[in-house]
XYZ file of C-alpha atoms in Angstrom:
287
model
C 132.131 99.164 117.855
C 129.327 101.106 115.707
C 130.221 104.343 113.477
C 127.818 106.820 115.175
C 129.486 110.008 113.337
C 127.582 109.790 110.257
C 125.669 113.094 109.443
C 124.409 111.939 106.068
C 123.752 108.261 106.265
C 121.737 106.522 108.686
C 119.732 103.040 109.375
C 116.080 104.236 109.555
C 115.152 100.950 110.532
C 115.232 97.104 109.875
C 113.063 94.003 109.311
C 111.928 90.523 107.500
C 115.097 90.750 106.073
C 115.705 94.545 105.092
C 116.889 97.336 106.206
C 115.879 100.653 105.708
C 118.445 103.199 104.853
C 119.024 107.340 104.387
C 121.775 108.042 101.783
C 122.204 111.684 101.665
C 118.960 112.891 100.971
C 117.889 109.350 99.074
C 116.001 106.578 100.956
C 117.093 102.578 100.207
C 115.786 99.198 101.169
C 118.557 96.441 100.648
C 118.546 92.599 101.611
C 120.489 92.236 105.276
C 120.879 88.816 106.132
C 121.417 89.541 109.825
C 117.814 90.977 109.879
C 116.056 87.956 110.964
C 113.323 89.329 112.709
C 109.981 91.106 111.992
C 109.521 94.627 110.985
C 107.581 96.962 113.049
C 106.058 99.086 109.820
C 105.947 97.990 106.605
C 109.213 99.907 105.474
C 107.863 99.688 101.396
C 105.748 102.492 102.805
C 108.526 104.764 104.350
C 107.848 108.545 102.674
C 110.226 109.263 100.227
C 111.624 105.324 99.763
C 113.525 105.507 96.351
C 114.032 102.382 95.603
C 114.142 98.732 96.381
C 116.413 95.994 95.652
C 114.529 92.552 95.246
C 116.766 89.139 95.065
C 115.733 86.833 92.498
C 115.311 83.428 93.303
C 117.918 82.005 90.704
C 120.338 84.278 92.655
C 121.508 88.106 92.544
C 118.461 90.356 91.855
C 117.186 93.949 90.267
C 116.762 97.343 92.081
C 112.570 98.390 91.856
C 112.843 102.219 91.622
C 109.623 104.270 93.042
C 110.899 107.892 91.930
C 113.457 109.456 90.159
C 117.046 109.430 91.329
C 120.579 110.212 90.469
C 122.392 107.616 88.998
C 125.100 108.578 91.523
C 125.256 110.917 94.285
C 127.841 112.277 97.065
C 127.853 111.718 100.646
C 130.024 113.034 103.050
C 131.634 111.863 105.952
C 133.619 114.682 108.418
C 135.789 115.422 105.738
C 135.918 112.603 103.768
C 133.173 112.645 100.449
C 132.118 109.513 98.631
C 130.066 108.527 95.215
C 126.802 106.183 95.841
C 125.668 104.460 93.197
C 123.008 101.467 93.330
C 125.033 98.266 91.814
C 124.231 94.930 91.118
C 124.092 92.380 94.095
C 122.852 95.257 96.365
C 125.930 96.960 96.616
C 126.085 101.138 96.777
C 129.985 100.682 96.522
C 130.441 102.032 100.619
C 130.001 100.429 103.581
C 129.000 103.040 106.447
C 130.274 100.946 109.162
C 133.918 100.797 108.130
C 134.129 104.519 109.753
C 134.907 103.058 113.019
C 138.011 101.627 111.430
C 138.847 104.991 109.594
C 138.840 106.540 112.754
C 141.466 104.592 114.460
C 143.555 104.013 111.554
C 143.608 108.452 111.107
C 144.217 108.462 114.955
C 147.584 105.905 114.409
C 148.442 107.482 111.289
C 148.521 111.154 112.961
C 150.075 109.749 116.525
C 153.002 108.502 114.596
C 155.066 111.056 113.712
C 156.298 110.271 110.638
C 155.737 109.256 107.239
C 153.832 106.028 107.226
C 153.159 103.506 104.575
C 149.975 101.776 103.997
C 149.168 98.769 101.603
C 145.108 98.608 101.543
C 144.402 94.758 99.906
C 140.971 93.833 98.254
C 140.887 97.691 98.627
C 137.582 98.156 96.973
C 136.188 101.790 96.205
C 138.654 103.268 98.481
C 137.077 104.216 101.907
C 140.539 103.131 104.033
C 142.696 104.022 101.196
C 140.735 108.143 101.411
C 140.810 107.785 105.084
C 144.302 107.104 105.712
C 145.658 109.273 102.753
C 143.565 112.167 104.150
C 145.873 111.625 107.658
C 148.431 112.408 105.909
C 149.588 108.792 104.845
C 150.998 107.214 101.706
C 148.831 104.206 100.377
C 149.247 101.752 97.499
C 145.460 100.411 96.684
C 145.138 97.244 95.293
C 142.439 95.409 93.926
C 141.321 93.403 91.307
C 138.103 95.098 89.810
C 139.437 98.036 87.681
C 135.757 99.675 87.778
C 136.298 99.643 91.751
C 139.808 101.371 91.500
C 138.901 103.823 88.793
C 135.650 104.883 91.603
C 138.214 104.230 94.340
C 140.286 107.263 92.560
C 137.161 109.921 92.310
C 136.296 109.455 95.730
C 140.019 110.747 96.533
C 139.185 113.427 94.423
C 135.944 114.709 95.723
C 137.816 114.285 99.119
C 140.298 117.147 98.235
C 142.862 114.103 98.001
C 143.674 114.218 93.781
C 147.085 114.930 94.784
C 148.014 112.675 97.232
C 150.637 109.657 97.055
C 147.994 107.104 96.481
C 149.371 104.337 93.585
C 146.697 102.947 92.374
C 146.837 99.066 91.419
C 144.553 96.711 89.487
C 145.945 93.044 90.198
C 145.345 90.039 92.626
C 146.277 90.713 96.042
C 148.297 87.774 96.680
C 150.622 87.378 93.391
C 150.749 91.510 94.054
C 151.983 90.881 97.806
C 154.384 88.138 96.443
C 155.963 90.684 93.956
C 156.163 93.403 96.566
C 157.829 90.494 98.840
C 160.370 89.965 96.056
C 161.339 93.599 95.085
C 161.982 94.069 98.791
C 159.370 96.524 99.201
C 157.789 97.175 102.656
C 154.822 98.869 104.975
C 154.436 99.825 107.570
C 150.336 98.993 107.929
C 148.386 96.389 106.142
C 144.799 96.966 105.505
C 142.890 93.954 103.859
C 139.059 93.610 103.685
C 139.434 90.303 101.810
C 135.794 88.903 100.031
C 134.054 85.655 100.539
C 134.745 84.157 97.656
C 136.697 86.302 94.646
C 138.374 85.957 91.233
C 141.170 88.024 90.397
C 141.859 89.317 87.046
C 143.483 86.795 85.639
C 140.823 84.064 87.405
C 142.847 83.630 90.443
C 140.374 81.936 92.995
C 139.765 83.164 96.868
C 138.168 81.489 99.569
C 138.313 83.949 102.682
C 138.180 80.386 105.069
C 140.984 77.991 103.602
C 143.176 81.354 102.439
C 143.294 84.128 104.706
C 145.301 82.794 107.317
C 148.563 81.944 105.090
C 147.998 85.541 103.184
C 148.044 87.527 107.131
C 151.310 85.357 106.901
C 152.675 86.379 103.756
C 151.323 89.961 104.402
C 153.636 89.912 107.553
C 156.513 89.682 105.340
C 156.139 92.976 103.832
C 155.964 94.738 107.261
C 158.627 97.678 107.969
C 160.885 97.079 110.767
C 159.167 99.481 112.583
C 155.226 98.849 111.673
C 152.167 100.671 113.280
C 149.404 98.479 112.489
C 147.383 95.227 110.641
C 143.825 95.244 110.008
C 141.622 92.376 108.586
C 137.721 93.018 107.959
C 135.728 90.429 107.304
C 131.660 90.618 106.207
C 131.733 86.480 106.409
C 129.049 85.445 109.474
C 131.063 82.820 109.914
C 134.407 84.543 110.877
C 134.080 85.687 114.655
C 135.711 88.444 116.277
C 138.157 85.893 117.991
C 139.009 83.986 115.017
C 140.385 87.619 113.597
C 142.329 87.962 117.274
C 143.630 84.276 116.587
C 144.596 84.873 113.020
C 146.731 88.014 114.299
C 147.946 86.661 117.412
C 149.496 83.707 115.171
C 150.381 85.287 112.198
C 151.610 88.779 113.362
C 152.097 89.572 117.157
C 154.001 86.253 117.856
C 156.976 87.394 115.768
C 156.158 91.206 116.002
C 155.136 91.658 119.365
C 152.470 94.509 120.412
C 148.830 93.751 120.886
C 145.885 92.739 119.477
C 142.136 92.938 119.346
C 138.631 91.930 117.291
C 134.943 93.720 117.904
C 132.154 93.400 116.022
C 131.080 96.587 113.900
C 127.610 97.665 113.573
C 124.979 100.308 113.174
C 122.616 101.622 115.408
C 119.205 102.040 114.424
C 117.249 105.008 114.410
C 113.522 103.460 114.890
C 113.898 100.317 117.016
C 117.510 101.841 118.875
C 119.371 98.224 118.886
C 122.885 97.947 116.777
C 122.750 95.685 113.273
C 125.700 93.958 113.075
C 127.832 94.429 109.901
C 130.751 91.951 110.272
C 133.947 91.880 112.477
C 137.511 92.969 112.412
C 140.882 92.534 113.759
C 143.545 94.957 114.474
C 147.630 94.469 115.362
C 148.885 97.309 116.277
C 152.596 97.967 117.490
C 153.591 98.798 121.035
């Protein structure tokens, strides 16, 4: 599935181990792993390239800045606005892609009926959390990084969404889920894009392979009675599309019934036309 809405973001094109992309009016070249073949053009030449970000060899890297820029800037999605910034380990603190996801979530959300519940794990600077608040939904967003919920709350607000019933929680997913499992406390969607490898705040350790499957099963435990949906992102190479179906179709559907399904997410490429791949997900959904 590849977000092909975007009006103000877009992959110019990719190559030796970049891609090229249009933020707004500002022009990036980041490190993409996936790219693993040759560019067509020397992209360090693109008119208008801002700035590039150059791994080190001892590991993470530095952003090399040809002109001027912002140290933030808004970009908008439909209705949806969000704050770039260029972070360390290449990050701008969105991922494009994930509108694919926003869309179906908003299209469940609205379909419902009624007032739905959404717990968004490893929640980051808040694209699902702005998403499914703006269908009309009330989300709790967790994470660990307090500079990522504090961003996670202005992007609500340049959405129009300041207002909405969004609790906002800095903690670590799991002992958060395990408290919420205590108190009796339930959802009736899970969102989690869990990380790699993670610390939370307290030093709490994460490894996506050896943890996620018993967290989808403790995650199941906070589900309403009467849930709409489960979605797991993951940006790990190693995690296919079927191993998210698996995950859900073990941890969720058997007891919960409904369906299930996994795609890869991607963008397509304005120069060379072909779809970079951005990771995978997995959705439950109820009936």
């Amino acid at each position: 599935m590849n977000a092909a809405e975007w009006k103000e973001y877009s992959v110019i094109a990719t190559g030796d181990g970049y891609k090229l992309e249009r933020w707004g009016d500002i022009v990036l070249l980041r490190p993409d792993p996936q790219v693993i073949w040759k560019s067509a053009e020397n992209m360090e030449k693109y008119p208008g390239l801002a700035a590039k970000y150059v791994r080190s060899s001892s590991g993470g890297g530095r952003w090399e800045y040809f002109k001027k820029i912002p140290a933030e800037w808004v970009i908008g999605y439909k209705n949806l606005k969000f704050k770039v910034k260029p972070m360390g380990f290449k990050h701008t603190g969105l991922f494009p892609e994930q509108a694919v996801n926003w869309e179906e979530m908003a299209r469940l959300i609205l379909s419902a009926g009624r007032e739905i519940n959404v717990l968004n794990l490893f929640a980051y600077t808040g694209g699902a959390t702005v998403a499914c608040a703006a269908a009309g939904a009330k989300v709790c967003h967790v994470d660990a990084a307090k500079a990522m919920v504090e961003r996670a709350k202005e992007n609500a607000a340049l959405s129009g969404l300041s207002g909405a019933p969004i609790r906002y929680i800095v903690d670590d997913c799991v002992k958060f889920v395990e408290r919420e499992i205590r108190r009796g406390r339930k959802y009736d969607a899970v969102i989690m894009d869990p990380p790699s490898y993670g610390r939370g705040p307290s030093g709490e350790m994460w490894k996506l392979e050896s943890e996620l499957y018993g967290f989808c099963e403790l995650c199941e435990r906070v589900l309403s009675d009467n849930p709409l949906f489960f979605l797991i992102n993951s940006y790990t190479t190693g995690l296919q599309p079927q191993v998210m179906k698996n995950i859900l179709e073990l941890a969720v559907r058997r007891r919960r019934g409904g369906s299930t399904k996994a795609y890869e997410v991607g963008l397509k490429t304005l120069e060379e036309g072909i779809i970079l791949p951005c990771g995978n997900s997995g959705m439950w959904i109820n009936g």
